[in-house]
């Protein structure tokens, strides 16, 4: 439906404070009167240079992505309706509320229009602030109306530039995290370079700007950076309080801007649980982090008018269970290895059972079914039985929710990121296993096995946190491609940290009996510098070519449809069709919808399945009755769905509907034995023949190469 075509007529060296290789030099410097002053000046200079580089690289990344967006669509030159159509699927729905707030006579009327909305779902008044994560659109619309900037910048540019600005914060946060872990800002520079050169796999902001994750992930990166700093030992009280405040604010903003926040933070809570159980993090700091997660999520719940999906989330049940279990099992971290291992398994079993019990109780009290489609999807995805559930299969058949493609690793290897990541991951996993075994052993075993002079193995709490974080989010990305952006950006951080870390090189060189302080210094600076040179030489020409390639947005059929709707239909008309298209109808025309792409509501999912019977084998009177039950005036049929070839047989939308309805699928191939022949032809095909049985209920009022619009009769 949407395509892009070519435009016509347009053609330092730094030393870490933790670096053990300096011990001899420090002893010599201590004899000099000015050594302390020199070190302080060096730290200030290093911090100034590193901070400046962080800000510059963040801003350059933001400008780079914004330029790609402009070059790809010729955004500054296309019409307003084309700009709005370029916000595909759910992106258009979210942007429509920003537009709605700007068009409201007053801010209070705009706010009230969101709380009592009757245009997003026909014949139903819903609270959009409760149902969706759109506070960011509300905040931006207020800023745009209040600030004296209307003369200088259009609303759409204010919106997209804010998102690209957040990318600058995102990259800066990744840079700082890597710097904190390694002790050198060279590591942050390498992380940022890897993020940009692996852009295809680290971000998709330039073509899905309003997507919730593009709002949320920068705050998530800030949170990880703050947690990394918070887990450092011996923090000053003021620094600790300020860091906790930063963690709370970033956690709150992350939770407020993305509906899937609870699942991401559940993974984070599992990281804390694993490390706390293995005694690799300070117990008090872990308690603080659990509490911040709960507080932030509950505050979001209040702002979203007590959204039941948040209250019934596994995260709240899990965190409560962990805090309760820790109170009841105070002596879990005592005894010998087998004793502690048994207590640990018992603790794990208790937390799991208590989590499921609390979650089940909460869902029954709230009568919560909003997230059941996710669990159906997960159950079918991991082989716990096939399903004919329409909603679960809709997710299973989408490439974004499938396994991570193998060619992803080929692209990551091309920049050396994947090789570096595996190298660092292998060494840190070995260190983590040694530390975990030592922590679970009694004091006698510790003395005999781990205190072996220069071969002592240690793992900093912040390193341990980022290690388990990258492993768990790696499993998530491998199982669900859409979540790879959480993993790949952290891969950049983790790989660059390891290559610049004195601890990693010290452990490696000791293992191969080549340990020498000078070798550590050489390796931790020469390897990242060589990789940076490689990345510049190999990818700089391609990036310049990419920036010089000019295209333009081109989708005349959709533009024609939106213009026709605006000109030829009443402002209160109700439209039915595919979720993706209707989001654009809402944005471009302001008409009322029967359904939309925000799929996190059980009644909406049932309604969507009913509307999609226009692509099933149903009688015209049945389809008419279903559509009219939602107040539909016009229905839009898309040839790209009716005659779909993008998906394989069994994953086409018409196949999902046939199976859910108990009908045999079209075309060559096997069908389940209990499926039956349908009693009627496919509605979307048969209606185009203008047979009397169809024209009695539907009148075609518009068509082009892609879309067919039918008006429903009211007297049937």
XYZ file of C-alpha atoms in Angstrom:
716
model
C 0.000 0.000 0.000
C 2.834 2.396 0.942
C 5.985 2.557 -1.123
C 9.136 4.630 -1.415
C 10.392 5.726 -4.810
C 13.359 7.690 -6.081
C 12.768 11.412 -6.346
C 12.288 12.777 -9.826
C 14.562 15.610 -10.868
C 16.725 15.552 -7.709
C 19.942 13.863 -7.303
C 42.670 9.923 23.741
C 44.345 8.082 25.960
C 42.813 7.785 29.442
C 43.609 5.880 32.625
C 40.926 4.291 34.838
C 40.904 4.925 38.561
C 40.449 1.179 39.027
C 43.303 0.162 36.762
C 45.663 -2.040 38.723
C 48.509 -1.652 36.219
C 49.272 1.811 37.622
C 50.250 0.596 41.067
C 53.967 0.940 40.464
C 53.625 4.349 38.828
C 51.434 5.572 41.672
C 54.071 4.622 44.215
C 56.615 6.662 42.299
C 54.230 9.596 41.879
C 53.468 9.636 45.607
C 57.061 10.719 46.164
C 56.435 13.856 44.098
C 54.780 16.851 45.799
C 52.447 17.577 42.880
C 51.342 14.004 42.108
C 47.948 14.309 43.858
C 47.180 17.583 42.068
C 48.229 16.135 38.717
C 45.956 13.129 39.133
C 43.039 15.367 40.073
C 43.644 17.596 37.050
C 43.896 14.526 34.833
C 40.542 13.237 36.114
C 38.874 16.608 35.539
C 40.323 16.828 32.023
C 39.272 13.256 31.239
C 35.750 13.833 32.560
C 35.417 17.067 30.557
C 36.600 15.489 27.316
C 34.531 12.336 27.815
C 31.389 14.294 28.681
C 31.805 16.563 25.677
C 32.289 13.580 23.362
C 29.163 11.924 24.852
C 26.987 14.967 24.155
C 28.410 15.429 20.654
C 27.993 11.788 19.636
C 24.410 11.808 20.964
C 23.506 14.938 19.010
C 25.192 13.660 15.840
C 23.242 10.396 16.051
C 20.007 12.348 16.450
C 20.784 14.527 13.408
C 21.817 11.450 11.408
C 18.529 9.642 12.071
C 16.461 12.772 11.411
C 18.263 13.269 8.104
C 17.583 9.665 7.075
C 13.892 10.197 7.810
C 13.812 13.367 5.725
C 15.731 11.800 2.842
C 13.569 8.694 2.811
C 10.208 10.479 2.662
C 11.072 14.030 1.528
C 9.060 14.905 4.601
C 9.503 18.662 4.249
C 7.999 18.682 0.760
C 5.040 16.260 0.875
C 1.465 17.240 1.742
C 0.087 17.115 5.276
C -2.089 14.100 4.494
C 0.968 12.247 3.165
C 2.935 13.100 6.303
C 0.130 11.668 8.411
C -0.177 8.517 6.299
C 3.569 7.953 6.771
C 2.808 7.288 10.455
C 1.909 3.674 9.786
C -0.494 1.452 11.764
C -0.615 2.176 15.508
C 1.824 5.082 15.100
C -0.920 7.026 13.328
C -3.371 6.287 16.130
C -1.035 7.683 18.791
C -0.218 10.776 16.751
C -3.935 11.429 16.219
C -4.341 12.196 19.929
C -1.549 14.775 19.784
C -3.368 16.341 16.819
C -6.704 16.107 18.676
C -5.279 17.959 21.699
C -3.906 20.728 19.465
C -7.231 21.162 17.659
C -9.278 21.369 20.872
C -10.556 24.887 21.685
C -8.969 24.725 25.144
C -6.604 22.384 26.941
C -9.330 21.337 29.383
C -11.688 20.468 26.533
C -8.925 18.495 24.854
C -8.168 16.660 28.086
C -11.855 15.937 28.617
C -12.111 14.662 25.034
C -9.479 12.048 25.818
C -11.131 10.920 29.043
C -14.594 10.672 27.440
C -13.700 9.548 23.913
C -16.487 8.168 21.677
C -14.731 8.289 18.291
C -11.987 5.686 18.753
C -14.491 2.868 19.314
C -18.010 3.371 17.923
C -21.002 3.096 20.263
C -18.640 3.116 23.229
C -17.168 5.847 25.427
C -13.670 4.993 26.654
C -11.009 6.703 28.749
C -7.997 6.895 26.439
C -5.663 7.922 29.260
C -6.611 4.741 31.074
C -6.488 2.446 28.059
C -3.379 3.737 26.253
C 0.029 5.168 27.104
C -0.468 8.596 25.526
C 0.566 10.984 28.299
C 3.582 11.894 26.167
C 1.262 13.184 23.414
C -0.695 15.164 26.014
C 2.496 16.658 27.454
C 3.868 17.614 24.021
C 0.587 19.196 22.920
C 0.512 21.297 26.113
C 4.112 22.388 25.530
C 3.397 23.324 21.929
C 0.339 25.388 22.896
C 2.013 27.119 25.824
C 5.440 27.900 24.377
C 5.737 30.784 21.853
C 6.970 28.537 19.041
C 3.948 28.227 16.721
C 5.439 30.726 14.268
C 8.724 28.913 13.986
C 7.916 25.205 13.921
C 4.977 23.153 12.682
C 3.255 20.767 15.149
C 4.435 17.665 13.274
C 8.063 18.813 13.363
C 7.849 19.643 17.054
C 6.655 16.076 17.596
C 9.222 14.230 15.477
C 12.147 16.400 16.582
C 11.285 15.559 20.187
C 11.555 11.854 19.350
C 14.845 12.321 17.525
C 16.068 14.392 20.478
C 15.291 11.457 22.761
C 17.586 9.366 20.576
C 20.411 11.712 21.533
C 19.620 11.009 25.194
C 19.441 7.280 24.433
C 22.892 7.112 22.857
C 24.365 9.312 25.597
C 22.950 6.982 28.258
C 24.452 3.930 26.509
C 27.780 5.774 26.311
C 27.701 6.606 30.037
C 26.795 3.046 31.055
C 29.756 1.636 29.151
C 32.005 4.354 30.608
C 30.860 3.555 34.164
C 31.520 -0.160 33.688
C 34.962 0.151 32.106
C 36.348 3.315 33.680
C 37.228 4.912 30.343
C 35.139 7.037 28.000
C 36.806 5.295 25.044
C 34.445 2.416 25.820
C 31.444 4.756 25.534
C 32.670 6.038 22.190
C 32.968 2.493 20.847
C 29.469 1.644 22.147
C 28.010 4.671 20.345
C 29.824 3.808 17.108
C 28.530 0.259 17.269
C 24.998 1.527 17.907
C 25.111 3.681 14.760
C 26.821 1.176 12.458
C 24.300 -1.499 13.516
C 21.358 0.894 13.116
C 19.184 -1.669 11.298
C 19.242 -3.868 14.400
C 19.472 -1.279 17.191
C 16.666 1.138 16.286
C 13.804 1.714 13.858
C 12.887 5.215 15.012
C 13.376 6.838 11.602
C 10.379 5.030 10.088
C 8.199 4.281 13.155
C 8.577 7.568 14.994
C 5.525 7.587 17.351
C 5.944 3.936 18.376
C 5.786 3.562 22.176
C 9.192 1.894 22.449
C 10.871 4.913 20.844
C 9.569 6.999 23.733
C 10.355 4.414 26.391
C 13.789 2.981 25.547
C 15.745 6.215 26.183
C 14.356 6.297 29.736
C 15.142 2.599 30.121
C 18.752 3.295 29.097
C 18.958 6.108 31.665
C 17.613 3.726 34.306
C 20.252 1.096 33.492
C 23.009 3.726 33.670
C 21.704 4.931 37.045
C 21.433 1.370 38.410
C 24.978 0.651 37.205
C 26.220 3.631 39.201
C 23.996 2.827 42.200
C 25.464 -0.679 42.533
C 28.967 0.691 43.000
C 30.277 0.152 46.537
C 31.029 2.957 48.990
C 28.818 5.629 47.440
C 28.463 8.842 49.411
C 24.987 9.276 51.005
C 24.165 12.288 48.822
C 25.269 10.495 45.648
C 23.197 7.459 46.619
C 20.061 9.537 47.226
C 20.438 11.417 43.950
C 21.011 8.157 42.073
C 17.892 6.608 43.637
C 15.932 9.665 42.519
C 17.272 9.249 38.961
C 16.339 5.545 39.003
C 12.822 6.329 40.227
C 12.171 9.092 37.673
C 13.495 7.044 34.735
C 11.555 3.953 35.886
C 8.370 6.003 36.178
C 8.780 7.618 32.745
C 9.631 4.279 31.141
C 6.509 2.711 32.672
C 4.326 5.651 31.672
C 5.305 5.626 27.997
C 5.046 1.926 27.017
C 2.269 -0.593 27.587
C 4.785 -3.469 27.625
C 6.783 -1.891 30.470
C 5.660 -4.517 32.972
C 7.157 -7.382 30.944
C 10.497 -5.585 30.515
C 10.709 -4.741 34.202
C 9.745 -8.308 35.110
C 12.903 -9.406 33.283
C 14.811 -6.781 35.249
C 13.298 -8.029 38.517
C 14.432 -11.553 37.580
C 17.972 -10.198 37.123
C 17.886 -8.763 40.629
C 16.385 -11.978 42.024
C 19.088 -14.186 40.493
C 21.951 -11.977 41.692
C 20.465 -11.491 45.143
C 19.958 -15.252 45.546
C 23.611 -15.829 44.617
C 24.724 -13.102 47.037
C 26.278 -11.038 44.233
C 24.447 -7.791 45.043
C 23.979 -5.913 48.346
C 20.621 -7.016 49.781
C 19.585 -3.509 50.842
C 20.178 -2.071 47.378
C 18.146 -4.869 45.806
C 15.269 -4.069 48.174
C 15.428 -0.429 47.119
C 15.242 -1.400 43.444
C 12.274 -3.734 44.007
C 10.507 -0.963 45.889
C 11.185 1.598 43.163
C 9.729 -0.732 40.526
C 6.570 -1.221 42.584
C 6.203 2.469 43.427
C 6.772 3.629 39.859
C 4.310 1.135 38.417
C 1.631 1.917 41.016
C 2.027 5.649 40.362
C 1.513 4.983 36.633
C -1.522 2.893 37.573
C -3.001 5.877 39.415
C -2.311 8.227 36.490
C -3.963 5.698 34.166
C -7.118 5.737 36.290
C -6.288 2.419 37.992
C -5.610 0.454 34.827
C -6.448 -3.131 35.760
C -3.808 -4.594 33.423
C -1.105 -2.950 35.573
C -2.606 -4.161 38.848
C -2.840 -7.681 37.442
C 0.699 -7.710 36.063
C 3.119 -10.485 36.955
C 5.675 -7.856 37.973
C 3.651 -6.621 40.950
C 2.875 -10.180 42.067
C 6.530 -11.232 41.661
C 8.031 -8.287 43.528
C 5.573 -8.681 46.408
C 6.341 -12.403 46.541
C 10.100 -11.809 46.660
C 9.813 -9.239 49.449
C 7.540 -11.550 51.462
C 9.806 -14.575 50.894
C 12.894 -12.657 52.014
C 11.164 -11.795 55.287
C 10.116 -15.391 55.894
C 13.412 -17.011 54.834
C 15.978 -14.916 56.681
C 18.578 -17.671 57.088
C 18.668 -18.616 53.402
C 22.303 -17.506 52.956
C 23.843 -19.690 55.637
C 25.347 -23.183 55.676
C 27.578 -25.202 53.391
C 27.246 -25.522 49.605
C 24.600 -28.270 49.469
C 22.663 -26.708 52.331
C 22.557 -23.311 50.638
C 21.731 -24.821 47.268
C 18.748 -26.644 48.777
C 17.545 -23.481 50.500
C 17.945 -21.580 47.245
C 15.805 -24.072 45.312
C 13.175 -23.977 48.069
C 13.226 -20.176 47.963
C 12.784 -20.214 44.185
C 9.873 -22.647 44.419
C 8.203 -20.602 47.159
C 8.507 -17.324 45.202
C 7.162 -18.947 42.028
C 4.133 -20.467 43.768
C 3.380 -17.282 45.707
C 3.667 -15.188 42.507
C 1.185 -17.371 40.612
C -1.158 -17.470 43.618
C -1.178 -13.685 44.103
C -1.530 -13.017 40.376
C -4.443 -15.430 40.061
C -6.206 -13.890 43.078
C -5.758 -10.333 41.758
C -7.025 -11.264 38.286
C -10.083 -12.995 39.709
C -10.904 -10.007 41.927
C -10.501 -7.594 39.008
C -12.041 -9.997 36.444
C -9.001 -9.228 34.299
C -8.728 -10.695 30.779
C -6.809 -7.943 28.999
C -3.509 -9.838 28.778
C -4.792 -13.382 28.252
C -3.994 -13.223 24.520
C -0.304 -12.771 25.403
C -0.233 -15.949 27.473
C -2.113 -17.862 24.767
C 0.483 -16.636 22.291
C 3.389 -17.666 24.551
C 1.845 -21.070 25.216
C 1.492 -21.801 21.475
C 4.870 -20.243 20.606
C 6.841 -22.476 22.946
C 5.101 -25.658 21.845
C 2.593 -26.242 24.626
C -0.121 -27.208 22.164
C -1.407 -25.748 18.902
C -4.170 -23.197 19.087
C -6.972 -22.002 16.836
C -7.346 -18.831 18.835
C -7.546 -15.981 16.331
C -5.711 -13.427 18.505
C -2.838 -15.758 19.427
C -2.370 -16.837 15.792
C -2.414 -13.215 14.671
C 0.732 -12.679 16.764
C 2.301 -16.034 15.875
C 2.085 -15.283 12.154
C 3.718 -11.863 12.398
C 7.424 -11.859 11.601
C 8.086 -9.356 14.395
C 6.908 -11.901 16.978
C 8.838 -14.811 15.482
C 12.329 -16.070 16.244
C 15.275 -13.772 15.631
C 16.469 -14.366 12.024
C 19.946 -15.809 11.563
C 20.966 -12.981 9.207
C 20.835 -10.638 12.230
C 24.034 -12.256 13.511
C 25.639 -11.914 10.087
C 25.027 -8.151 10.168
C 26.257 -7.860 13.769
C 29.355 -9.878 12.893
C 30.118 -7.587 9.960
C 30.789 -4.760 12.445
C 32.731 -7.124 14.772
C 30.115 -6.459 17.477
C 28.928 -10.050 17.767
C 32.467 -11.461 17.990
C 33.436 -8.945 20.660
C 30.211 -9.594 22.552
C 30.725 -13.375 22.628
C 34.351 -12.855 23.712
C 33.405 -10.595 26.632
C 30.340 -12.660 27.527
C 32.370 -15.890 27.733
C 34.930 -14.404 30.117
C 32.381 -12.702 32.374
C 30.213 -15.842 32.518
C 33.249 -17.851 33.679
C 33.970 -15.213 36.325
C 30.313 -15.117 37.391
C 30.138 -18.916 37.769
C 33.299 -18.904 39.876
C 31.986 -16.117 42.107
C 28.565 -17.762 42.431
C 30.156 -21.065 43.436
C 32.389 -19.288 45.933
C 29.421 -17.428 47.439
C 27.416 -20.641 47.800
C 30.348 -22.482 49.405
C 31.302 -22.352 53.070
C 34.266 -20.369 54.340
C 36.613 -23.390 54.291
C 35.959 -24.070 50.608
C 36.343 -20.390 49.852
C 39.786 -20.297 51.405
C 40.934 -23.460 49.664
C 39.478 -22.808 46.217
C 39.300 -19.075 45.617
C 42.037 -17.377 47.623
C 44.857 -18.412 45.348
C 46.937 -15.269 45.284
C 47.024 -13.609 41.915
C 44.383 -15.990 40.506
C 41.579 -14.626 42.712
C 38.460 -14.095 40.592
C 36.079 -11.240 41.357
C 33.060 -9.632 39.704
C 31.829 -6.162 40.531
C 28.111 -5.860 41.402
C 27.462 -3.470 38.497
C 29.208 -5.860 36.092
C 27.201 -8.809 37.420
C 23.969 -6.861 36.974
C 24.721 -5.972 33.359
C 25.853 -9.547 32.644
C 22.584 -11.177 33.753
C 20.655 -8.324 32.144
C 22.212 -8.969 28.746
C 21.725 -12.756 29.048
C 18.015 -12.594 29.930
C 17.232 -9.930 27.363
C 19.205 -11.958 24.849
C 16.891 -14.924 25.393
C 13.920 -12.569 24.990
C 15.283 -11.213 21.694
C 16.075 -14.679 20.353
C 12.505 -15.807 20.995
C 10.755 -12.609 19.837
C 12.354 -10.537 17.085
C 10.514 -7.319 18.028
C 12.368 -7.277 21.355
C 15.817 -7.382 19.765
C 16.199 -3.612 20.158
C 16.459 -4.061 23.930
C 19.270 -6.572 23.483
C 21.284 -5.195 20.585
C 21.708 -1.751 22.146
C 22.924 -3.390 25.362
C 25.219 -5.635 23.308
C 27.006 -2.461 22.180
C 27.440 -1.392 25.805
C 28.549 -4.778 27.106
C 30.976 -5.607 24.299
C 32.659 -2.198 24.406
C 32.934 -2.313 28.210
C 34.665 -5.691 28.077
C 37.224 -4.638 25.495
C 38.149 -1.588 27.601
C 37.968 -3.248 31.020
C 41.235 -3.913 32.887
C 39.526 -6.679 34.897
C 38.510 -8.611 31.771
C 41.968 -8.416 30.217
C 43.637 -9.252 33.532
C 41.509 -12.379 33.927
C 42.126 -13.471 30.328
C 45.888 -12.903 30.484
C 46.116 -14.751 33.808
C 44.206 -17.696 32.376
C 46.669 -18.008 29.471
C 49.694 -17.217 31.716
C 50.625 -13.974 29.941
C 49.731 -11.538 32.710
C 51.630 -8.272 32.720
C 50.343 -4.793 33.724
C 51.791 -3.230 30.582
C 50.057 -5.792 28.383
C 46.720 -4.935 30.030
C 47.253 -1.247 29.269
C 48.156 -2.008 25.663
C 45.217 -4.344 25.082
C 42.478 -2.219 26.683
C 43.343 0.796 24.545
C 44.740 -0.628 21.316
C 41.922 -3.129 20.618
C 39.028 -0.599 20.821
C 41.013 2.001 18.865
C 41.706 -0.506 16.093
C 38.000 -1.464 15.981
C 37.014 2.214 15.807
C 39.385 2.706 12.875
C 37.951 -0.385 11.176
C 34.386 0.875 11.621
C 35.276 4.316 10.262
C 37.081 2.954 7.225
C 34.471 0.342 6.345
C 31.183 2.099 7.102
C 31.820 5.811 6.639
C 31.540 5.712 2.798
C 28.320 3.709 3.020
C 26.821 6.148 5.524
C 27.656 9.068 3.260
C 26.035 7.292 0.312
C 22.978 6.610 2.468
C 22.706 10.271 3.401
C 22.989 11.340 -0.231
C 20.271 8.936 -1.445
C 17.069 10.956 -1.852
C 13.625 9.365 -2.075
C 10.041 10.487 -1.599
C 6.852 9.204 -0.049
C 4.493 7.690 -2.641
C 1.101 6.194 -1.807
C -1.486 7.784 -4.142
C -4.218 5.204 -3.459
C -4.297 5.870 0.287
C -4.109 9.635 -0.282
C -7.055 9.390 -2.687
C -9.033 7.359 -0.142
C -8.442 9.834 2.696
C -9.336 12.806 0.509
C -12.533 11.066 -0.607
C -13.555 10.320 2.987
C -12.952 13.924 4.018
C -14.977 15.264 1.088
C -17.819 12.785 0.669
C -18.750 11.378 4.075
C -20.369 12.967 7.154
C -18.090 13.942 10.017
C -19.861 11.488 12.336
C -19.700 8.530 9.926
C -18.470 5.232 11.377
C -15.854 3.241 9.416
C -14.960 -0.451 9.631
C -11.908 -2.149 8.134
C -8.460 -3.410 9.047
C -6.875 -2.133 12.259
C -3.867 -0.695 10.461
C -5.872 1.273 7.898
C -8.389 2.585 10.420
C -5.607 4.164 12.470
C -4.827 6.277 9.395
C -8.538 7.047 8.898
C -8.710 8.339 12.476
C -5.652 10.533 12.037
C -6.344 11.909 8.544
C -10.134 12.314 8.682
C -11.199 12.241 12.333
C -13.994 9.770 11.550
C -15.263 7.278 14.126
C -13.788 3.766 14.080
C -15.163 0.351 14.899
C -11.728 -1.038 15.876
C -8.069 0.010 16.001
C -4.521 -1.414 16.450
C -4.225 -0.981 20.237
C -4.948 -4.619 20.978
C -4.686 -4.666 24.788
C -8.423 -4.950 25.552
C -10.457 -8.160 25.485
C -13.715 -6.607 24.204
C -11.825 -4.794 21.430
C -10.199 -8.054 20.334
C -13.633 -9.689 20.095
C -14.914 -6.724 18.110
C -11.943 -6.850 15.734
C -12.532 -10.534 15.040
C -16.184 -9.759 14.264
C -15.275 -6.886 11.901
C -12.703 -9.081 10.140
C -15.478 -11.429 9.037
C -15.507 -9.231 5.902
C -12.529 -11.374 4.833
C -14.089 -14.692 5.903
C -16.616 -17.016 4.241
C -19.791 -15.523 5.612
C -23.218 -14.650 4.218
C -23.841 -10.972 3.351
C -26.699 -10.680 5.838
C -24.465 -12.047 8.631
C -21.668 -9.592 7.849
C -24.164 -6.739 7.593
C -25.693 -7.610 10.972
C -22.255 -7.787 12.633
C -21.112 -4.458 11.200
C -24.369 -2.687 12.003
C -24.174 -3.923 15.603
C -21.151 -1.613 15.924
C -22.929 1.291 14.199
C -20.933 0.948 10.966
C -21.856 3.264 8.082
C -18.979 2.430 5.704
C -16.692 -0.581 5.345
C -13.305 -0.467 3.595
C -12.078 -3.639 1.860
C -8.408 -3.988 0.905
C -7.270 -6.190 -1.972
C -3.903 -6.641 -0.244
C -5.715 -8.537 2.540
C -8.438 -10.262 0.513
C -5.876 -11.689 -1.958
C -2.923 -11.712 0.439
C 0.314 -13.330 -0.698
C 2.737 -11.897 1.850
C 2.228 -14.687 4.380
C 2.387 -18.413 3.779
C -0.741 -20.551 3.686
C -2.086 -20.887 7.200
C -0.878 -17.440 8.211
C -2.885 -15.291 5.819
C -5.594 -13.343 7.603
C -8.299 -15.180 5.672
C -6.781 -18.509 6.767
C -6.798 -17.494 10.425
C -10.455 -16.531 10.125
C -11.367 -19.758 8.315
C -9.710 -21.924 10.969
C -11.252 -19.917 13.826
C -14.663 -20.319 12.131
C -14.145 -24.063 11.608
C -13.848 -23.758 7.809
C -11.305 -25.289 5.436
C -8.581 -23.005 4.120
C -8.263 -22.101 0.442
C -5.618 -23.401 -1.922
C -3.531 -26.569 -2.110
C -2.451 -28.046 1.190
C -3.743 -30.040 4.115
C -6.582 -29.104 6.452
C -7.382 -30.502 9.880
C -9.929 -33.334 9.558
C -12.563 -31.598 11.680
C -12.635 -28.478 9.481
C -15.651 -28.263 7.161
C -16.460 -26.648 3.840
C -17.989 -23.226 4.326
C -21.578 -22.727 3.294
C -20.837 -19.374 1.653
C -18.121 -17.919 -0.634
C -15.555 -15.456 0.670
C -17.300 -12.174 1.360
C -14.549 -9.788 0.153
C -14.400 -11.551 -3.223
C -18.095 -12.118 -3.803
C -19.219 -8.587 -2.945
C -17.322 -7.203 -5.958
C -19.613 -9.121 -8.346
C -22.530 -6.814 -7.456
C -24.961 -9.697 -6.985
C -28.470 -8.754 -5.734
C -27.923 -10.628 -2.460
C -25.024 -8.279 -1.727
C -26.269 -4.993 -3.227
C -29.337 -5.266 -1.005
C -27.059 -4.667 1.969
C -23.982 -2.903 0.549
C -23.565 -0.144 -2.049
C -20.131 0.548 -3.505
C -19.365 4.276 -3.223
C -15.602 4.388 -3.884
C -12.889 2.250 -5.407
C -9.355 2.457 -6.739
C -6.610 -0.090 -7.371
C -6.233 -0.857 -3.669
C -9.427 -0.001 -1.775
C -13.172 -0.616 -2.144
C -15.574 1.330 0.081
C -19.158 0.162 0.596
C -21.963 2.000 2.326
C -24.196 -0.153 4.522
C -27.961 -0.005 4.106
C -29.790 0.967 7.309
C -33.175 -0.662 6.647
C -32.065 -4.306 6.848
